PDB file of C-alpha atoms in Angstrom:
ATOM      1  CA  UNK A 269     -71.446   6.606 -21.871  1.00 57.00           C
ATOM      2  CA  UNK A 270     -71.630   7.182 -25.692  1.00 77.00           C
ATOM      3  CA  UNK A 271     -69.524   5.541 -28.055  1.00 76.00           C
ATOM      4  CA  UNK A 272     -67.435   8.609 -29.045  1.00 75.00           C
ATOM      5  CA  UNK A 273     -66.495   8.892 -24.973  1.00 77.00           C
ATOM      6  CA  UNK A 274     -66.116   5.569 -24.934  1.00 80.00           C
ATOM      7  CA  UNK A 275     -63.477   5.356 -28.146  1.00 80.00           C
ATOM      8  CA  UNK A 276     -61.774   8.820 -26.546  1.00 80.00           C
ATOM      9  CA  UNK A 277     -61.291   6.710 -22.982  1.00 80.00           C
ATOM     10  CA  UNK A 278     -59.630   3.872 -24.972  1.00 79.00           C
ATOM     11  CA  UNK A 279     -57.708   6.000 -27.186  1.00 81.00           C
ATOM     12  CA  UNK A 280     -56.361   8.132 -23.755  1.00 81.00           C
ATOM     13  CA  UNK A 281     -55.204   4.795 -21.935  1.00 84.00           C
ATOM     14  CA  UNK A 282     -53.875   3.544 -25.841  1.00 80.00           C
ATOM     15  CA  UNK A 283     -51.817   6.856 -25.321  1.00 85.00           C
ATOM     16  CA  UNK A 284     -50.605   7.157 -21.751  1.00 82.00           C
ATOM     17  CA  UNK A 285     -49.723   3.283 -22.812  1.00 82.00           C
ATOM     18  CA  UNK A 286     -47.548   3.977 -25.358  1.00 82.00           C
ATOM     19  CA  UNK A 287     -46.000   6.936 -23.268  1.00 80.00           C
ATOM     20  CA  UNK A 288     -45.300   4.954 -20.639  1.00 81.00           C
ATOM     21  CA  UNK A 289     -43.679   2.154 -22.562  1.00 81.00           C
ATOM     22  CA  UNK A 290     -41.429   4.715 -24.279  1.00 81.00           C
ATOM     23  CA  UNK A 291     -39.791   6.603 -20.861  1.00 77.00           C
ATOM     24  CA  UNK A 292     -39.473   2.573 -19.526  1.00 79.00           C
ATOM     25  CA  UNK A 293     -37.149   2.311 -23.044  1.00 78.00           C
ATOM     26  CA  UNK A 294     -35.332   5.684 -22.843  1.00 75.00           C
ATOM     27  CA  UNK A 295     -34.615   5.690 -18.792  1.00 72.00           C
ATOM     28  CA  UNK A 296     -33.347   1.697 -20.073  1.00 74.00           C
ATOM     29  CA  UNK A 297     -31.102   3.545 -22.670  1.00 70.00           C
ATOM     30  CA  UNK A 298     -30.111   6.069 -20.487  1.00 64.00           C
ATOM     31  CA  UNK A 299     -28.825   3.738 -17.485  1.00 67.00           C
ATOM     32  CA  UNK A 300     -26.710   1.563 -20.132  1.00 59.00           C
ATOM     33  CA  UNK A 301     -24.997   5.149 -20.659  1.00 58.00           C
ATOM     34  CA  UNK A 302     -24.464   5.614 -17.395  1.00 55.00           C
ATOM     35  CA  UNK A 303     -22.837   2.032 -16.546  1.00 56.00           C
ATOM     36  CA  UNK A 304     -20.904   2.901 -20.024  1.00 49.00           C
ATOM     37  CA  UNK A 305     -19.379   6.063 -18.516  1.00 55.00           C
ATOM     38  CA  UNK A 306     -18.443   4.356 -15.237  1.00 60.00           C
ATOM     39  CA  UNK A 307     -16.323   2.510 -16.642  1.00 62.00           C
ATOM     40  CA  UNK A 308     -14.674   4.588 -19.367  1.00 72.00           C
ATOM     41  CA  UNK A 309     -11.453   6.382 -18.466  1.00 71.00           C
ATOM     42  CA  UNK A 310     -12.311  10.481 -17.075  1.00 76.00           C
ATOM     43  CA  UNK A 311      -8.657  11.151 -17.998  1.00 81.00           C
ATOM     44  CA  UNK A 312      -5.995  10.443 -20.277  1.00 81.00           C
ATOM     45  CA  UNK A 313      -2.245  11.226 -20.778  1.00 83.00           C
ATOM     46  CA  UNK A 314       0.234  10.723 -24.114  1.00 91.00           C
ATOM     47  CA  UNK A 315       3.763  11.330 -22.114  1.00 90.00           C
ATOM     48  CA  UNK A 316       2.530  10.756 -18.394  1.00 90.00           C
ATOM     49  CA  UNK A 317       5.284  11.741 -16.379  1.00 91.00           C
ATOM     50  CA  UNK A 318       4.911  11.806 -12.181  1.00 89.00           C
ATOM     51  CA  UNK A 319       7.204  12.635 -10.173  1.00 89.00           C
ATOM     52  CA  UNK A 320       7.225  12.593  -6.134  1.00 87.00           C
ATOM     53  CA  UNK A 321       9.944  14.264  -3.806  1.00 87.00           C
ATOM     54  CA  UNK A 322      10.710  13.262  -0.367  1.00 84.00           C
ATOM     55  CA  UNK A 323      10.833  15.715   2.453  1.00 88.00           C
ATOM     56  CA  UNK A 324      13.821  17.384   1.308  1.00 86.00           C
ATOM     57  CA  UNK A 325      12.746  17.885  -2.155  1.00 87.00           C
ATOM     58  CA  UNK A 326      15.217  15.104  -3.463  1.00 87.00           C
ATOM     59  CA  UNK A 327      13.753  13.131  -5.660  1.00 88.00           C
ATOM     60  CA  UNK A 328      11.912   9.711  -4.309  1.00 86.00           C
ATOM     61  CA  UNK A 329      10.161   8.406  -7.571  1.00 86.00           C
ATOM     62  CA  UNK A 330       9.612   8.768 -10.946  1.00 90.00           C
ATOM     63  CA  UNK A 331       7.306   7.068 -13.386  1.00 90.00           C
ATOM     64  CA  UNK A 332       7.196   7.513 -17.080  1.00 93.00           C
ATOM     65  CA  UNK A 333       4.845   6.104 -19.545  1.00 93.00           C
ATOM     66  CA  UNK A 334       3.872   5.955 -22.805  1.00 94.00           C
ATOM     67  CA  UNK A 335      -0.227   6.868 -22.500  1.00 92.00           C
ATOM     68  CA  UNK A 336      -2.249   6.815 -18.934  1.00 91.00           C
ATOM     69  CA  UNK A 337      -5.750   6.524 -18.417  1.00 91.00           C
ATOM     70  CA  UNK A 338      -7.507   7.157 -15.398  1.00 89.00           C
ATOM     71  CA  UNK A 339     -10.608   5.726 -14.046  1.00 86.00           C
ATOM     72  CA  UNK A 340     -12.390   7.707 -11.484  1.00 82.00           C
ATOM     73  CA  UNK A 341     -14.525   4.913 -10.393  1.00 81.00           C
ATOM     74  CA  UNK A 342     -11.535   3.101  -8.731  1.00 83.00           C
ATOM     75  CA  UNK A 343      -8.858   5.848  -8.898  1.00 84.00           C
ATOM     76  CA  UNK A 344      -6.841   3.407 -10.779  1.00 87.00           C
ATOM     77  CA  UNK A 345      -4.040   4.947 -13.292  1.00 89.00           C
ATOM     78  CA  UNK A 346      -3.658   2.454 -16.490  1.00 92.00           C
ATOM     79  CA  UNK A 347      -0.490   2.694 -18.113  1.00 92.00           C
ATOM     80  CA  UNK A 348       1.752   2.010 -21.423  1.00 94.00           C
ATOM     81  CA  UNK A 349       4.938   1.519 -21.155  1.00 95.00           C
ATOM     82  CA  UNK A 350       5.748   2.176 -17.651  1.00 94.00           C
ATOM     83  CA  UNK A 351       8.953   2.847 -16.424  1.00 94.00           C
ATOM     84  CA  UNK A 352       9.411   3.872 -12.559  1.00 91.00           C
ATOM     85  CA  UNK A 353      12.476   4.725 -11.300  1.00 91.00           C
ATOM     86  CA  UNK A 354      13.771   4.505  -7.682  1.00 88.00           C
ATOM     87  CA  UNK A 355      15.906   6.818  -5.721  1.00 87.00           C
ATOM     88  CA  UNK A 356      17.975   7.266  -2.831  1.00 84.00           C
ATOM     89  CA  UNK A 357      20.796   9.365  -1.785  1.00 82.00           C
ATOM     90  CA  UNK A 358      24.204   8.025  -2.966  1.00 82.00           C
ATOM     91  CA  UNK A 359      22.303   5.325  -4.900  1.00 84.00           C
ATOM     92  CA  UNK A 360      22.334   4.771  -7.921  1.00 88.00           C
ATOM     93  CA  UNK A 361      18.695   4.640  -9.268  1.00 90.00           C
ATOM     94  CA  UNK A 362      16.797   0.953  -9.197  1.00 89.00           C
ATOM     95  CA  UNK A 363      15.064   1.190 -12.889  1.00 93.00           C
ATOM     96  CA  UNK A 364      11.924  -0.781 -13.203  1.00 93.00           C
ATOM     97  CA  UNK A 365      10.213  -1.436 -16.725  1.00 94.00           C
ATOM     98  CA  UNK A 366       7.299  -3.198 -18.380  1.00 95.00           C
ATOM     99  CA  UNK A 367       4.595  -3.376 -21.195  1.00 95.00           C
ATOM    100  CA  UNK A 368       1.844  -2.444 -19.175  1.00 93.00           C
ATOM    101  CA  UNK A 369       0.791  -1.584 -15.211  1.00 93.00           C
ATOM    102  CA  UNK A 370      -1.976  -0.048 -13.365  1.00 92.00           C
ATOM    103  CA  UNK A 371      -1.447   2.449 -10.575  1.00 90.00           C
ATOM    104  CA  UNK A 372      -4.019   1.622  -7.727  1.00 90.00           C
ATOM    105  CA  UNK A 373      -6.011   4.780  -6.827  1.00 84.00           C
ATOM    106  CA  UNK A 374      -3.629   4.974  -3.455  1.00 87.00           C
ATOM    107  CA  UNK A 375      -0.979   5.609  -5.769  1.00 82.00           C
ATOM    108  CA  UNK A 376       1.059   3.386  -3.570  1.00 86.00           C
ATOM    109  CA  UNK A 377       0.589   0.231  -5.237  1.00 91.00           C
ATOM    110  CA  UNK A 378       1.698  -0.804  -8.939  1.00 89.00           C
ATOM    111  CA  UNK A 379       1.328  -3.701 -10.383  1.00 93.00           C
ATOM    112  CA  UNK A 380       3.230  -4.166 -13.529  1.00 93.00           C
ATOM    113  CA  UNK A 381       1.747  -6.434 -16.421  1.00 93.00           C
ATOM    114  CA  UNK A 382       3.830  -8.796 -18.705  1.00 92.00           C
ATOM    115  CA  UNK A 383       7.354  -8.667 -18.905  1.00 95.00           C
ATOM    116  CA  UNK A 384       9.313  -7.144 -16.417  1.00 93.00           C
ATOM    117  CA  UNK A 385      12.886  -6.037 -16.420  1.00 95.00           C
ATOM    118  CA  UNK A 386      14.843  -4.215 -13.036  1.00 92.00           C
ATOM    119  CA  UNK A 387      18.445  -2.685 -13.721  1.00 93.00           C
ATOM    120  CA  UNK A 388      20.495  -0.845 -11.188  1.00 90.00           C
ATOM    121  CA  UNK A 389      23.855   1.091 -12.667  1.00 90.00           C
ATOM    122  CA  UNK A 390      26.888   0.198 -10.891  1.00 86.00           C
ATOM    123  CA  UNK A 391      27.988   3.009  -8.514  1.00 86.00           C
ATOM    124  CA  UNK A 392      30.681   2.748  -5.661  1.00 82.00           C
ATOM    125  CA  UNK A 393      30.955  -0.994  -4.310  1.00 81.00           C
ATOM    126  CA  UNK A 394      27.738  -2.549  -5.890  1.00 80.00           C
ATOM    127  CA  UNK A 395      28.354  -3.565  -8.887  1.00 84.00           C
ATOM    128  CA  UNK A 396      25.301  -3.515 -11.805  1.00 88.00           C
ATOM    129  CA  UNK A 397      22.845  -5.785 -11.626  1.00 89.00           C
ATOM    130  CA  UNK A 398      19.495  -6.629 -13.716  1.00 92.00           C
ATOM    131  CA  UNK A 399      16.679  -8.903 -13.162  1.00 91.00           C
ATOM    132  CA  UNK A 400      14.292 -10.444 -15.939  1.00 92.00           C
ATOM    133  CA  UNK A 401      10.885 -11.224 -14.664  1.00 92.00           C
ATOM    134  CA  UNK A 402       7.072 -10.787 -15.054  1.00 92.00           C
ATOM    135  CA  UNK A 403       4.149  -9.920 -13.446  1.00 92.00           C
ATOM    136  CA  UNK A 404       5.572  -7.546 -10.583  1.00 92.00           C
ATOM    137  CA  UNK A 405       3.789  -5.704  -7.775  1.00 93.00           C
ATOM    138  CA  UNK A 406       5.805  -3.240  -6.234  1.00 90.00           C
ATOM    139  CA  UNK A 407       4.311  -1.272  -2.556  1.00 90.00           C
ATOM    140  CA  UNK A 408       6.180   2.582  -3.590  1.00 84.00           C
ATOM    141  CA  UNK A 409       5.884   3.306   0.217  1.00 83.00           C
ATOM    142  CA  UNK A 410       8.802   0.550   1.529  1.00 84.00           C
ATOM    143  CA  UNK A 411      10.499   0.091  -1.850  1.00 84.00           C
ATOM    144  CA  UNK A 412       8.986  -3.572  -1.482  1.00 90.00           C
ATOM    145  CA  UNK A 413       8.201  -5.812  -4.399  1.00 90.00           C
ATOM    146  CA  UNK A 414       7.249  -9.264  -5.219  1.00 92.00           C
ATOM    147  CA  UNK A 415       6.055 -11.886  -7.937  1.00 91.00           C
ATOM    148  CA  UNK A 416       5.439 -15.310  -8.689  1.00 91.00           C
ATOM    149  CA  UNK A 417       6.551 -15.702 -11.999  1.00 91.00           C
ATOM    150  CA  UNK A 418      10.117 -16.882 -13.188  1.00 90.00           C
ATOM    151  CA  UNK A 419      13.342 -14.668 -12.334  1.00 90.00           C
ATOM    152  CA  UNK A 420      16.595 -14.433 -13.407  1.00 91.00           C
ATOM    153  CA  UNK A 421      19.082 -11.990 -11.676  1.00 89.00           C
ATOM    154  CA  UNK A 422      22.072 -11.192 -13.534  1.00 88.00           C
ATOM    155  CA  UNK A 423      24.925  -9.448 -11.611  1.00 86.00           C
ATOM    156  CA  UNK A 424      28.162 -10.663 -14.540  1.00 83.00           C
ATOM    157  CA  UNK A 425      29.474 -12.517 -14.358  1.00 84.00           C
ATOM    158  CA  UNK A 426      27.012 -14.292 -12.267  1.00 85.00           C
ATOM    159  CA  UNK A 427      23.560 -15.695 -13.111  1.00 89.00           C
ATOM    160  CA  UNK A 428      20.683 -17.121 -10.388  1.00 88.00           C
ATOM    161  CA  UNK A 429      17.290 -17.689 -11.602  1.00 87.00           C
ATOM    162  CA  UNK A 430      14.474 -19.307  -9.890  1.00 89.00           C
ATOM    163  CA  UNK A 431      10.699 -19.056  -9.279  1.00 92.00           C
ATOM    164  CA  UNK A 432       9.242 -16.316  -7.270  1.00 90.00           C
ATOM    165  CA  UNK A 433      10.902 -13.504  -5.940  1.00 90.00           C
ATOM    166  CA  UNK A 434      11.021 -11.013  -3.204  1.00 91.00           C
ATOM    167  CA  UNK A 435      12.895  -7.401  -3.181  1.00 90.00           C
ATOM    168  CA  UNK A 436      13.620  -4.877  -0.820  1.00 88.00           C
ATOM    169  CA  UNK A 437      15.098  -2.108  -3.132  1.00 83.00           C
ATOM    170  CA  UNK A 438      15.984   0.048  -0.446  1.00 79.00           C
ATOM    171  CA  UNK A 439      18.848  -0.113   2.159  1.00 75.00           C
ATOM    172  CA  UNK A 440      19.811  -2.633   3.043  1.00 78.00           C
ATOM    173  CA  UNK A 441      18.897  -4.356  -0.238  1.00 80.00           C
ATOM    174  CA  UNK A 442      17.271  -7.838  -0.311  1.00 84.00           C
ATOM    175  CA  UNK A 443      16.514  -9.630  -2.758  1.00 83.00           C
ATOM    176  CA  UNK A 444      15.232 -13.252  -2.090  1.00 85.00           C
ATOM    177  CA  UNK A 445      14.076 -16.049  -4.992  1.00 84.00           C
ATOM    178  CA  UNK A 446      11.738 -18.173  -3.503  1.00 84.00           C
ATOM    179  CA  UNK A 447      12.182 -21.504  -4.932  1.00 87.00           C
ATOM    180  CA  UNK A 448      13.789 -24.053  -7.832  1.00 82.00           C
ATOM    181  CA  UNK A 449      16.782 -21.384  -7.710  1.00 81.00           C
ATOM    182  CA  UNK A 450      20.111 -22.304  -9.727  1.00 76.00           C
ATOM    183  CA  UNK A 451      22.636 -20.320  -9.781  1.00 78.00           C
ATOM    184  CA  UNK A 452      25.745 -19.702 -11.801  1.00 80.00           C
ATOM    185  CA  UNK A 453      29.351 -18.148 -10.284  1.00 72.00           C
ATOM    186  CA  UNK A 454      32.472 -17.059 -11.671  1.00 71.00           C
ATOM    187  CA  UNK A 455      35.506 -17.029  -9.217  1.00 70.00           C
ATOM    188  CA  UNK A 456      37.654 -14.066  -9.600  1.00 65.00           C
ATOM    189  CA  UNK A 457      41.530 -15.429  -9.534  1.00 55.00           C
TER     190      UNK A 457
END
């Protein structure tokens, strides 16, 4: 082999070298995108508003919120400012509000973020009532939901609070603190 064959042969692997090294660093660059875009949101709402009807079009839920963003890799909805509201016939509405929640791709499950507060209008016999907690999940399906953190349930002129707490906001309503509860009554003469 010559020396000019010889420097081209050199200069060809220098080149396919070089090549190769830069498609390792742009399919490197590329993949971080990728992963990136997983996890960014594929939707977005200011003034989400869903609303879901039961099967004879009266109204069964209804969730408000400040901004949404949706995630398609786990369906999840995340949300500002939610505020769900819970109906039934000749009910009044169970109210439920927070700073923040996600809405599991099911759309079933909601767990609400940081403070928490429940209020139910009085209407016929039951008489208003508001609860003061944190960190709520709540199943849409059974009206079910439950949390761990502190809880105070105000129904005036009477006050319980406690640890943990369990609600059924459909009929018949439970509601169930599940330990260190104290509780404060007023006698009507």
């Amino acid at each position: 082999m010559s020396v000019l064959h010889e420097i081209r042969f050199y200069l060809l692997i220098a080149i396919v070298a070089l090549l190769s090294w830069w498609l390792a660093q742009t399919n490197q660059a590329l993949q971080a995108t990728v992963k990136l875009a997983e996890n960014s949101p594929d939707l977005f709402s200011k003034g989400y508003y869903k609303l879901r009807m039961d099967v004879d079009g009266l109204p069964k839920s209804e969730l408000v919120a400040d901004n949404m963003q949706h995630y398609s890799k786990d369906g999840s909805s995340h949300l500002q400012k939610p505020v769900m509201s819970l109906y039934k016939p000749n009910q009044a509405p169970w109210v439920i509000q927070s700073e923040t929640g996600i809405m599991a791709g099911d759309g079933d499950n909601l767990q609400l973020n940081g403070k928490v507060f429940i209020s139910r209008d009085a209407y016929g016999k039951n008489s208003a009532l508001s609860i003061d907690t944190a960190d709520l999940r709540v199943k849409l399906s059974t009206h079910f939901a439950e949390t761990l953190a502190s809880t105070e349930i105000i129904s005036p002129p009477n006050k319980t609070s406690g640890k943990g707490m369990e609600v059924t906001f459909d009929s018949p309503i439970h509601l169930k603190l599940l330990s260190t509860v104290k509780g404060r009554y007023e006698l009507n003469k």
